[in-house]
Amino acid sequence: MKPSRLCQFVLFTLTCLAVPLTAAAADVPVIDYHIHLRGGMTVEKAIQRQAETGVKAGVLRNIGAGWPIETDEQLREFLDSVEGKPVFVGLQVNDRDWMTKHSKALLDRLDYVLADTMIMPMPNDDGPPVKLWITDGYTIDDPEAWMERYMRHNLRVLAEPISILANPTYLPPPVEHLYDQLWTDERMRTIIRAAVDNHVALEINARSGLPRDRFIRMAKEMGAKFSFGTNNMDDKPIDMTRCFEAIDLYGLKKDDMYVPAPKK
Ligand SMILES: [Zn+2]
């Protein structure tokens, strides 16, 4: 190919890449549902960022034993503090009894509930909940046996009345390198089927690289809904390129994306 032809080819390719991205983005609701009000992040800053970037904001706080919201009184305070603001409002639930422990009237005021699978009973199903990202509190001696338990844990979380599963297919550091061995197609299908059946959206996380390509393709094929999330620790901006690119890469359309039902 002559240099001029090559130039034309490159330009043509770039144009082709840019147009579908713009077109797709115009039709797909781009919402970051995983904005924690912590580390200096406030609802006012989230609203400001929403105005600047055009990415709609969903703000949340953690609820559960040892988390910022433990009681109904604290839950009410949080809900009152964001009442009437132009953002979606959610909770990240960390205990498995949240839906019976808190007032239904308060929970009904939420737009969405997000959960992940990163806190799991160890060393067996009856053990205390352990934060899997803190690795000095446990060991995984038999990864396959642990994975069977982890599947049950995933399905338990997916059976709760949640709206979004954050960081799907997360694996803790001791077994992270076994991702392709532990996450067989069959296991992925089981998780996706449970999410579809229980109307739980699967988060495409901006930072963690989760879930990986194989899972997203399978989930799209099986009719799952998706959401985007950054999972911030502070108030610094987070690059959402991975989410924007996913729209084009997986051909995501408006109907593939989770949007909260209007409140009653
Ligand atoms: Zn989170």
PDB file of C-alpha atoms and ligand atoms in Angstrom:
ATOM      1  CA  MET A   1       0.000   0.000   0.000  1.00  0.00           C
ATOM      2  CA  LYS A   2       1.354   3.454  -0.985  1.00  0.00           C
ATOM      3  CA  PRO A   3       1.779   5.928   1.856  1.00  0.00           C
ATOM      4  CA  SER A   4      -1.103   8.121   0.628  1.00  0.00           C
ATOM      5  CA  ARG A   5      -3.410   5.108   0.408  1.00  0.00           C
ATOM      6  CA  LEU A   6      -2.309   4.069   3.868  1.00  0.00           C
ATOM      7  CA  CYS A   7      -3.151   7.545   5.145  1.00  0.00           C
ATOM      8  CA  GLN A   8      -6.609   7.375   3.632  1.00  0.00           C
ATOM      9  CA  PHE A   9      -7.110   3.929   5.110  1.00  0.00           C
ATOM     10  CA  VAL A  10      -6.095   5.078   8.582  1.00  0.00           C
ATOM     11  CA  LEU A  11      -8.360   8.122   8.368  1.00  0.00           C
ATOM     12  CA  PHE A  12     -11.247   5.989   7.156  1.00  0.00           C
ATOM     13  CA  THR A  13     -10.720   3.493   9.988  1.00  0.00           C
ATOM     14  CA  LEU A  14     -10.590   6.251  12.581  1.00  0.00           C
ATOM     15  CA  THR A  15     -13.792   7.774  11.238  1.00  0.00           C
ATOM     16  CA  CYS A  16     -15.538   4.411  11.319  1.00  0.00           C
ATOM     17  CA  LEU A  17     -14.474   3.904  14.926  1.00  0.00           C
ATOM     18  CA  ALA A  18     -15.584   7.346  16.044  1.00  0.00           C
ATOM     19  CA  VAL A  19     -19.011   7.468  14.440  1.00  0.00           C
ATOM     20  CA  PRO A  20     -20.541   4.314  15.929  1.00  0.00           C
ATOM     21  CA  LEU A  21     -19.172   5.251  19.351  1.00  0.00           C
ATOM     22  CA  THR A  22     -20.866   8.644  19.192  1.00  0.00           C
ATOM     23  CA  ALA A  23     -24.060   7.209  17.795  1.00  0.00           C
ATOM     24  CA  ALA A  24     -24.207   4.430  20.335  1.00  0.00           C
ATOM     25  CA  ALA A  25     -23.403   6.727  23.220  1.00  0.00           C
ATOM     26  CA  ALA A  26     -26.200   9.052  22.204  1.00  0.00           C
ATOM     27  CA  ASP A  27     -28.784   6.325  22.672  1.00  0.00           C
ATOM     28  CA  VAL A  28     -27.378   4.465  25.669  1.00  0.00           C
ATOM     29  CA  PRO A  29     -28.007   5.852  29.149  1.00  0.00           C
ATOM     30  CA  VAL A  30     -24.549   6.355  30.643  1.00  0.00           C
ATOM     31  CA  ILE A  31     -24.938   6.292  34.416  1.00  0.00           C
ATOM     32  CA  ASP A  32     -22.284   5.691  37.088  1.00  0.00           C
ATOM     33  CA  TYR A  33     -24.212   3.878  39.832  1.00  0.00           C
ATOM     34  CA  HIS A  34     -21.171   3.264  41.975  1.00  0.00           C
ATOM     35  CA  ILE A  35     -20.299   6.677  43.408  1.00  0.00           C
ATOM     36  CA  HIS A  36     -19.607   6.285  47.117  1.00  0.00           C
ATOM     37  CA  LEU A  37     -20.144   9.326  49.317  1.00  0.00           C
ATOM     38  CA  ARG A  38     -16.837   8.858  51.110  1.00  0.00           C
ATOM     39  CA  GLY A  39     -13.263  10.142  51.089  1.00  0.00           C
ATOM     40  CA  GLY A  40     -14.411  13.707  50.449  1.00  0.00           C
ATOM     41  CA  MET A  41     -16.967  12.768  47.774  1.00  0.00           C
ATOM     42  CA  THR A  42     -20.255  14.559  48.373  1.00  0.00           C
ATOM     43  CA  VAL A  43     -23.599  14.629  46.602  1.00  0.00           C
ATOM     44  CA  GLU A  44     -22.877  18.239  45.567  1.00  0.00           C
ATOM     45  CA  LYS A  45     -19.599  17.187  43.915  1.00  0.00           C
ATOM     46  CA  ALA A  46     -21.395  14.290  42.193  1.00  0.00           C
ATOM     47  CA  ILE A  47     -23.984  16.725  40.787  1.00  0.00           C
ATOM     48  CA  GLN A  48     -21.198  19.046  39.632  1.00  0.00           C
ATOM     49  CA  ARG A  49     -19.373  16.179  37.897  1.00  0.00           C
ATOM     50  CA  GLN A  50     -22.607  15.066  36.272  1.00  0.00           C
ATOM     51  CA  ALA A  51     -23.010  18.538  34.768  1.00  0.00           C
ATOM     52  CA  GLU A  52     -19.412  18.584  33.542  1.00  0.00           C
ATOM     53  CA  THR A  53     -19.129  15.075  32.085  1.00  0.00           C
ATOM     54  CA  GLY A  54     -22.697  14.256  31.067  1.00  0.00           C
ATOM     55  CA  VAL A  55     -22.392  10.934  32.908  1.00  0.00           C
ATOM     56  CA  LYS A  56     -25.402  10.656  35.183  1.00  0.00           C
ATOM     57  CA  ALA A  57     -24.689   9.999  38.856  1.00  0.00           C
ATOM     58  CA  GLY A  58     -25.959   7.358  41.233  1.00  0.00           C
ATOM     59  CA  VAL A  59     -24.710   7.985  44.758  1.00  0.00           C
ATOM     60  CA  LEU A  60     -24.643   5.436  47.535  1.00  0.00           C
ATOM     61  CA  ARG A  61     -23.430   4.631  50.992  1.00  0.00           C
ATOM     62  CA  ASN A  62     -22.505   1.314  52.576  1.00  0.00           C
ATOM     63  CA  ILE A  63     -24.963  -0.288  54.966  1.00  0.00           C
ATOM     64  CA  GLY A  64     -24.265  -3.131  57.384  1.00  0.00           C
ATOM     65  CA  ALA A  65     -22.568  -3.974  60.690  1.00  0.00           C
ATOM     66  CA  GLY A  66     -19.399  -1.883  61.004  1.00  0.00           C
ATOM     67  CA  TRP A  67     -20.311   0.279  57.969  1.00  0.00           C
ATOM     68  CA  PRO A  68     -21.339   3.974  57.871  1.00  0.00           C
ATOM     69  CA  ILE A  69     -25.058   3.123  58.010  1.00  0.00           C
ATOM     70  CA  GLU A  70     -26.054   0.558  60.630  1.00  0.00           C
ATOM     71  CA  THR A  71     -29.436   1.740  61.911  1.00  0.00           C
ATOM     72  CA  ASP A  72     -32.707   2.910  60.399  1.00  0.00           C
ATOM     73  CA  GLU A  73     -32.090   6.306  61.934  1.00  0.00           C
ATOM     74  CA  GLN A  74     -28.807   6.619  60.014  1.00  0.00           C
ATOM     75  CA  LEU A  75     -30.531   5.345  56.886  1.00  0.00           C
ATOM     76  CA  ARG A  76     -33.243   8.000  57.233  1.00  0.00           C
ATOM     77  CA  GLU A  77     -30.594  10.701  57.729  1.00  0.00           C
ATOM     78  CA  PHE A  78     -28.832   9.632  54.533  1.00  0.00           C
ATOM     79  CA  LEU A  79     -32.074   9.520  52.534  1.00  0.00           C
ATOM     80  CA  ASP A  80     -33.136  12.947  53.825  1.00  0.00           C
ATOM     81  CA  SER A  81     -29.724  14.386  52.911  1.00  0.00           C
ATOM     82  CA  VAL A  82     -30.107  13.428  49.233  1.00  0.00           C
ATOM     83  CA  GLU A  83     -33.878  13.905  48.951  1.00  0.00           C
ATOM     84  CA  GLY A  84     -34.895  15.855  45.849  1.00  0.00           C
ATOM     85  CA  LYS A  85     -31.356  16.025  44.419  1.00  0.00           C
ATOM     86  CA  PRO A  86     -30.955  15.284  40.681  1.00  0.00           C
ATOM     87  CA  VAL A  87     -29.117  11.987  41.210  1.00  0.00           C
ATOM     88  CA  PHE A  88     -30.098   8.351  41.621  1.00  0.00           C
ATOM     89  CA  VAL A  89     -29.829   7.174  45.228  1.00  0.00           C
ATOM     90  CA  GLY A  90     -28.725   3.712  46.283  1.00  0.00           C
ATOM     91  CA  LEU A  91     -27.221   1.580  49.008  1.00  0.00           C
ATOM     92  CA  GLN A  92     -24.402  -0.924  48.896  1.00  0.00           C
ATOM     93  CA  VAL A  93     -25.522  -3.816  51.108  1.00  0.00           C
ATOM     94  CA  ASN A  94     -22.856  -5.798  52.932  1.00  0.00           C
ATOM     95  CA  ASP A  95     -24.822  -8.091  55.278  1.00  0.00           C
ATOM     96  CA  ARG A  96     -27.143 -10.768  54.021  1.00  0.00           C
ATOM     97  CA  ASP A  97     -30.092  -9.805  56.225  1.00  0.00           C
ATOM     98  CA  TRP A  98     -30.447  -6.167  55.128  1.00  0.00           C
ATOM     99  CA  MET A  99     -33.857  -6.658  53.539  1.00  0.00           C
ATOM    100  CA  THR A 100     -35.497  -7.789  56.786  1.00  0.00           C
ATOM    101  CA  LYS A 101     -33.381  -5.715  59.162  1.00  0.00           C
ATOM    102  CA  HIS A 102     -34.433  -2.311  57.831  1.00  0.00           C
ATOM    103  CA  SER A 103     -37.747  -0.504  57.493  1.00  0.00           C
ATOM    104  CA  LYS A 104     -39.466  -1.254  54.194  1.00  0.00           C
ATOM    105  CA  ALA A 105     -40.740   2.318  54.021  1.00  0.00           C
ATOM    106  CA  LEU A 106     -37.139   3.567  54.110  1.00  0.00           C
ATOM    107  CA  LEU A 107     -35.852   0.978  51.620  1.00  0.00           C
ATOM    108  CA  ASP A 108     -38.690   1.945  49.262  1.00  0.00           C
ATOM    109  CA  ARG A 109     -37.201   5.424  49.041  1.00  0.00           C
ATOM    110  CA  LEU A 110     -34.123   4.033  47.233  1.00  0.00           C
ATOM    111  CA  ASP A 111     -33.721   3.995  43.472  1.00  0.00           C
ATOM    112  CA  TYR A 112     -31.481   0.934  43.570  1.00  0.00           C
ATOM    113  CA  VAL A 113     -29.556  -1.511  45.738  1.00  0.00           C
ATOM    114  CA  LEU A 114     -26.050  -2.640  44.821  1.00  0.00           C
ATOM    115  CA  ALA A 115     -24.182  -5.638  46.228  1.00  0.00           C
ATOM    116  CA  ASP A 116     -20.960  -7.461  45.570  1.00  0.00           C
ATOM    117  CA  THR A 117     -19.712 -10.900  46.593  1.00  0.00           C
ATOM    118  CA  MET A 118     -16.502  -9.737  48.255  1.00  0.00           C
ATOM    119  CA  ILE A 119     -17.576 -10.490  51.839  1.00  0.00           C
ATOM    120  CA  MET A 120     -18.059 -14.203  52.317  1.00  0.00           C
ATOM    121  CA  PRO A 121     -18.391 -16.634  55.247  1.00  0.00           C
ATOM    122  CA  MET A 122     -15.045 -18.325  55.947  1.00  0.00           C
ATOM    123  CA  PRO A 123     -13.754 -20.986  56.380  1.00  0.00           C
ATOM    124  CA  ASN A 124     -17.144 -22.641  55.721  1.00  0.00           C
ATOM    125  CA  ASP A 125     -20.747 -21.626  55.012  1.00  0.00           C
ATOM    126  CA  ASP A 126     -21.442 -21.235  58.756  1.00  0.00           C
ATOM    127  CA  GLY A 127     -18.323 -19.159  59.426  1.00  0.00           C
ATOM    128  CA  PRO A 128     -18.240 -15.399  60.078  1.00  0.00           C
ATOM    129  CA  PRO A 129     -18.307 -13.003  57.106  1.00  0.00           C
ATOM    130  CA  VAL A 130     -14.775 -12.193  55.954  1.00  0.00           C
ATOM    131  CA  LYS A 131     -13.631  -9.332  53.705  1.00  0.00           C
ATOM    132  CA  LEU A 132     -11.917 -11.327  50.984  1.00  0.00           C
ATOM    133  CA  TRP A 133      -9.692  -8.456  49.865  1.00  0.00           C
ATOM    134  CA  ILE A 134      -8.004  -8.484  53.283  1.00  0.00           C
ATOM    135  CA  THR A 135      -6.003 -11.647  52.828  1.00  0.00           C
ATOM    136  CA  ASP A 136      -4.374 -12.109  56.217  1.00  0.00           C
ATOM    137  CA  GLY A 137      -7.616 -13.343  57.778  1.00  0.00           C
ATOM    138  CA  TYR A 138      -8.015 -16.564  55.790  1.00  0.00           C
ATOM    139  CA  THR A 139      -6.442 -19.120  53.479  1.00  0.00           C
ATOM    140  CA  ILE A 140      -7.800 -21.000  50.460  1.00  0.00           C
ATOM    141  CA  ASP A 141      -6.208 -24.438  50.572  1.00  0.00           C
ATOM    142  CA  ASP A 142      -8.409 -26.088  47.954  1.00  0.00           C
ATOM    143  CA  PRO A 143      -9.407 -23.555  45.260  1.00  0.00           C
ATOM    144  CA  GLU A 144     -11.974 -25.859  43.584  1.00  0.00           C
ATOM    145  CA  ALA A 145     -13.744 -26.628  46.864  1.00  0.00           C
ATOM    146  CA  TRP A 146     -13.676 -22.943  47.780  1.00  0.00           C
ATOM    147  CA  MET A 147     -15.082 -22.067  44.358  1.00  0.00           C
ATOM    148  CA  GLU A 148     -18.055 -24.373  44.900  1.00  0.00           C
ATOM    149  CA  ARG A 149     -18.793 -22.489  48.122  1.00  0.00           C
ATOM    150  CA  TYR A 150     -18.188 -19.170  46.399  1.00  0.00           C
ATOM    151  CA  MET A 151     -20.742 -20.108  43.736  1.00  0.00           C
ATOM    152  CA  ARG A 152     -23.331 -20.719  46.475  1.00  0.00           C
ATOM    153  CA  HIS A 153     -22.409 -17.373  48.005  1.00  0.00           C
ATOM    154  CA  ASN A 154     -22.807 -15.637  44.629  1.00  0.00           C
ATOM    155  CA  LEU A 155     -26.215 -17.236  44.106  1.00  0.00           C
ATOM    156  CA  ARG A 156     -27.315 -16.237  47.585  1.00  0.00           C
ATOM    157  CA  VAL A 157     -26.419 -12.594  46.908  1.00  0.00           C
ATOM    158  CA  LEU A 158     -28.117 -12.746  43.504  1.00  0.00           C
ATOM    159  CA  ALA A 159     -31.314 -14.079  45.142  1.00  0.00           C
ATOM    160  CA  GLU A 160     -31.614 -10.945  47.306  1.00  0.00           C
ATOM    161  CA  PRO A 161     -33.850  -8.080  46.108  1.00  0.00           C
ATOM    162  CA  ILE A 162     -30.839  -6.185  44.719  1.00  0.00           C
ATOM    163  CA  SER A 163     -30.644  -4.201  41.482  1.00  0.00           C
ATOM    164  CA  ILE A 164     -26.935  -4.405  40.609  1.00  0.00           C
ATOM    165  CA  LEU A 165     -24.177  -6.960  41.150  1.00  0.00           C
ATOM    166  CA  ALA A 166     -20.936  -4.985  41.367  1.00  0.00           C
ATOM    167  CA  ASN A 167     -17.627  -6.437  40.186  1.00  0.00           C
ATOM    168  CA  PRO A 168     -19.121  -9.703  38.882  1.00  0.00           C
ATOM    169  CA  THR A 169     -16.740 -12.699  38.867  1.00  0.00           C
ATOM    170  CA  TYR A 170     -14.489 -11.063  41.471  1.00  0.00           C
ATOM    171  CA  LEU A 171     -11.844 -13.436  42.783  1.00  0.00           C
ATOM    172  CA  PRO A 172      -9.744 -12.684  45.873  1.00  0.00           C
ATOM    173  CA  PRO A 173      -5.935 -12.302  45.574  1.00  0.00           C
ATOM    174  CA  PRO A 174      -5.025 -15.890  46.635  1.00  0.00           C
ATOM    175  CA  VAL A 175      -6.892 -17.385  43.636  1.00  0.00           C
ATOM    176  CA  GLU A 176      -6.999 -14.439  41.224  1.00  0.00           C
ATOM    177  CA  HIS A 177      -4.445 -16.094  38.921  1.00  0.00           C
ATOM    178  CA  LEU A 178      -6.824 -19.071  38.510  1.00  0.00           C
ATOM    179  CA  TYR A 179      -9.558 -16.937  36.895  1.00  0.00           C
ATOM    180  CA  ASP A 180      -9.937 -18.996  33.706  1.00  0.00           C
ATOM    181  CA  GLN A 181      -9.750 -22.302  35.556  1.00  0.00           C
ATOM    182  CA  LEU A 182     -12.260 -21.388  38.270  1.00  0.00           C
ATOM    183  CA  TRP A 183     -14.637 -19.367  36.112  1.00  0.00           C
ATOM    184  CA  THR A 184     -15.655 -22.093  33.698  1.00  0.00           C
ATOM    185  CA  ASP A 185     -18.272 -21.242  31.057  1.00  0.00           C
ATOM    186  CA  GLU A 186     -20.748 -23.351  32.991  1.00  0.00           C
ATOM    187  CA  ARG A 187     -20.214 -21.428  36.222  1.00  0.00           C
ATOM    188  CA  MET A 188     -20.447 -18.106  34.394  1.00  0.00           C
ATOM    189  CA  ARG A 189     -23.695 -19.234  32.775  1.00  0.00           C
ATOM    190  CA  THR A 190     -25.126 -20.189  36.182  1.00  0.00           C
ATOM    191  CA  ILE A 191     -24.355 -16.720  37.574  1.00  0.00           C
ATOM    192  CA  ILE A 192     -25.722 -14.925  34.518  1.00  0.00           C
ATOM    193  CA  ARG A 193     -28.892 -17.047  34.500  1.00  0.00           C
ATOM    194  CA  ALA A 194     -29.524 -16.176  38.173  1.00  0.00           C
ATOM    195  CA  ALA A 195     -28.967 -12.474  37.437  1.00  0.00           C
ATOM    196  CA  VAL A 196     -31.358 -12.530  34.475  1.00  0.00           C
ATOM    197  CA  ASP A 197     -34.028 -14.476  36.396  1.00  0.00           C
ATOM    198  CA  ASN A 198     -33.859 -12.120  39.382  1.00  0.00           C
ATOM    199  CA  HIS A 199     -33.581  -8.935  37.278  1.00  0.00           C
ATOM    200  CA  VAL A 200     -30.146  -8.057  38.629  1.00  0.00           C
ATOM    201  CA  ALA A 201     -27.934  -5.929  36.387  1.00  0.00           C
ATOM    202  CA  LEU A 202     -24.262  -6.834  35.963  1.00  0.00           C
ATOM    203  CA  GLU A 203     -21.828  -3.986  36.548  1.00  0.00           C
ATOM    204  CA  ILE A 204     -19.070  -3.277  34.057  1.00  0.00           C
ATOM    205  CA  ASN A 205     -16.569  -1.716  36.419  1.00  0.00           C
ATOM    206  CA  ALA A 206     -14.460   1.175  35.163  1.00  0.00           C
ATOM    207  CA  ARG A 207     -11.379   0.319  37.205  1.00  0.00           C
ATOM    208  CA  SER A 208     -11.208  -3.331  38.220  1.00  0.00           C
ATOM    209  CA  GLY A 209     -11.351  -4.886  34.744  1.00  0.00           C
ATOM    210  CA  LEU A 210     -14.290  -6.955  35.982  1.00  0.00           C
ATOM    211  CA  PRO A 211     -16.082  -8.757  34.634  1.00  0.00           C
ATOM    212  CA  ARG A 212     -13.792  -9.895  31.848  1.00  0.00           C
ATOM    213  CA  ASP A 213     -14.596 -10.023  28.140  1.00  0.00           C
ATOM    214  CA  ARG A 214     -15.763 -13.656  28.038  1.00  0.00           C
ATOM    215  CA  PHE A 215     -18.342 -13.043  30.771  1.00  0.00           C
ATOM    216  CA  ILE A 216     -19.693  -9.844  29.208  1.00  0.00           C
ATOM    217  CA  ARG A 217     -20.132 -11.509  25.813  1.00  0.00           C
ATOM    218  CA  MET A 218     -21.925 -14.450  27.398  1.00  0.00           C
ATOM    219  CA  ALA A 219     -24.137 -12.174  29.510  1.00  0.00           C
ATOM    220  CA  LYS A 220     -25.088 -10.082  26.486  1.00  0.00           C
ATOM    221  CA  GLU A 221     -25.967 -13.256  24.597  1.00  0.00           C
ATOM    222  CA  MET A 222     -28.144 -14.451  27.490  1.00  0.00           C
ATOM    223  CA  GLY A 223     -30.073 -11.185  27.701  1.00  0.00           C
ATOM    224  CA  ALA A 224     -28.601  -9.760  30.900  1.00  0.00           C
ATOM    225  CA  LYS A 225     -28.798  -6.074  31.763  1.00  0.00           C
ATOM    226  CA  PHE A 226     -25.639  -4.075  32.427  1.00  0.00           C
ATOM    227  CA  SER A 227     -24.682  -1.067  34.502  1.00  0.00           C
ATOM    228  CA  PHE A 228     -21.538   1.051  34.766  1.00  0.00           C
ATOM    229  CA  GLY A 229     -19.686   1.855  37.971  1.00  0.00           C
ATOM    230  CA  THR A 230     -16.482   3.481  39.190  1.00  0.00           C
ATOM    231  CA  ASN A 231     -16.404   2.479  42.902  1.00  0.00           C
ATOM    232  CA  ASN A 232     -14.452   5.533  44.062  1.00  0.00           C
ATOM    233  CA  MET A 233     -12.487   5.780  47.296  1.00  0.00           C
ATOM    234  CA  ASP A 234     -12.250   9.607  47.202  1.00  0.00           C
ATOM    235  CA  ASP A 235     -13.412  12.610  45.166  1.00  0.00           C
ATOM    236  CA  LYS A 236     -10.865  12.361  42.346  1.00  0.00           C
ATOM    237  CA  PRO A 237     -12.216  11.810  38.817  1.00  0.00           C
ATOM    238  CA  ILE A 238     -12.088   8.228  37.526  1.00  0.00           C
ATOM    239  CA  ASP A 239     -11.482   7.347  33.886  1.00  0.00           C
ATOM    240  CA  MET A 240     -14.597   5.647  32.484  1.00  0.00           C
ATOM    241  CA  THR A 241     -13.079   4.794  29.092  1.00  0.00           C
ATOM    242  CA  ARG A 242     -13.616   1.072  29.679  1.00  0.00           C
ATOM    243  CA  CYS A 243     -17.363   1.668  30.104  1.00  0.00           C
ATOM    244  CA  PHE A 244     -17.645   3.909  27.037  1.00  0.00           C
ATOM    245  CA  GLU A 245     -15.681   1.422  24.942  1.00  0.00           C
ATOM    246  CA  ALA A 246     -17.906  -1.433  26.122  1.00  0.00           C
ATOM    247  CA  ILE A 247     -20.893   0.229  24.438  1.00  0.00           C
ATOM    248  CA  ASP A 248     -19.234  -0.137  21.057  1.00  0.00           C
ATOM    249  CA  LEU A 249     -17.289  -3.315  21.695  1.00  0.00           C
ATOM    250  CA  TYR A 250     -20.322  -5.330  22.828  1.00  0.00           C
ATOM    251  CA  GLY A 251     -22.894  -3.410  20.795  1.00  0.00           C
ATOM    252  CA  LEU A 252     -24.800  -2.362  23.905  1.00  0.00           C
ATOM    253  CA  LYS A 253     -28.137  -0.719  23.219  1.00  0.00           C
ATOM    254  CA  LYS A 254     -30.534   1.224  25.395  1.00  0.00           C
ATOM    255  CA  ASP A 255     -32.438  -1.955  26.302  1.00  0.00           C
ATOM    256  CA  ASP A 256     -29.271  -3.705  27.476  1.00  0.00           C
ATOM    257  CA  MET A 257     -28.742  -1.109  30.193  1.00  0.00           C
ATOM    258  CA  TYR A 258     -30.280  -1.073  33.638  1.00  0.00           C
ATOM    259  CA  VAL A 259     -32.363   1.963  34.528  1.00  0.00           C
ATOM    260  CA  PRO A 260     -34.165   2.155  37.893  1.00  0.00           C
ATOM    261  CA  ALA A 261     -37.934   1.782  37.839  1.00  0.00           C
ATOM    262  CA  PRO A 262     -39.761   4.991  38.763  1.00  0.00           C
ATOM    263  CA  LYS A 263     -40.498   5.107  42.490  1.00  0.00           C
ATOM    264  CA  LYS A 264     -44.067   4.404  43.586  1.00  0.00           C
TER     265      LYS A 264
HETATM  266 ZN    ZN B   1     -18.664  -0.096  46.380  1.00  0.00          ZN
END
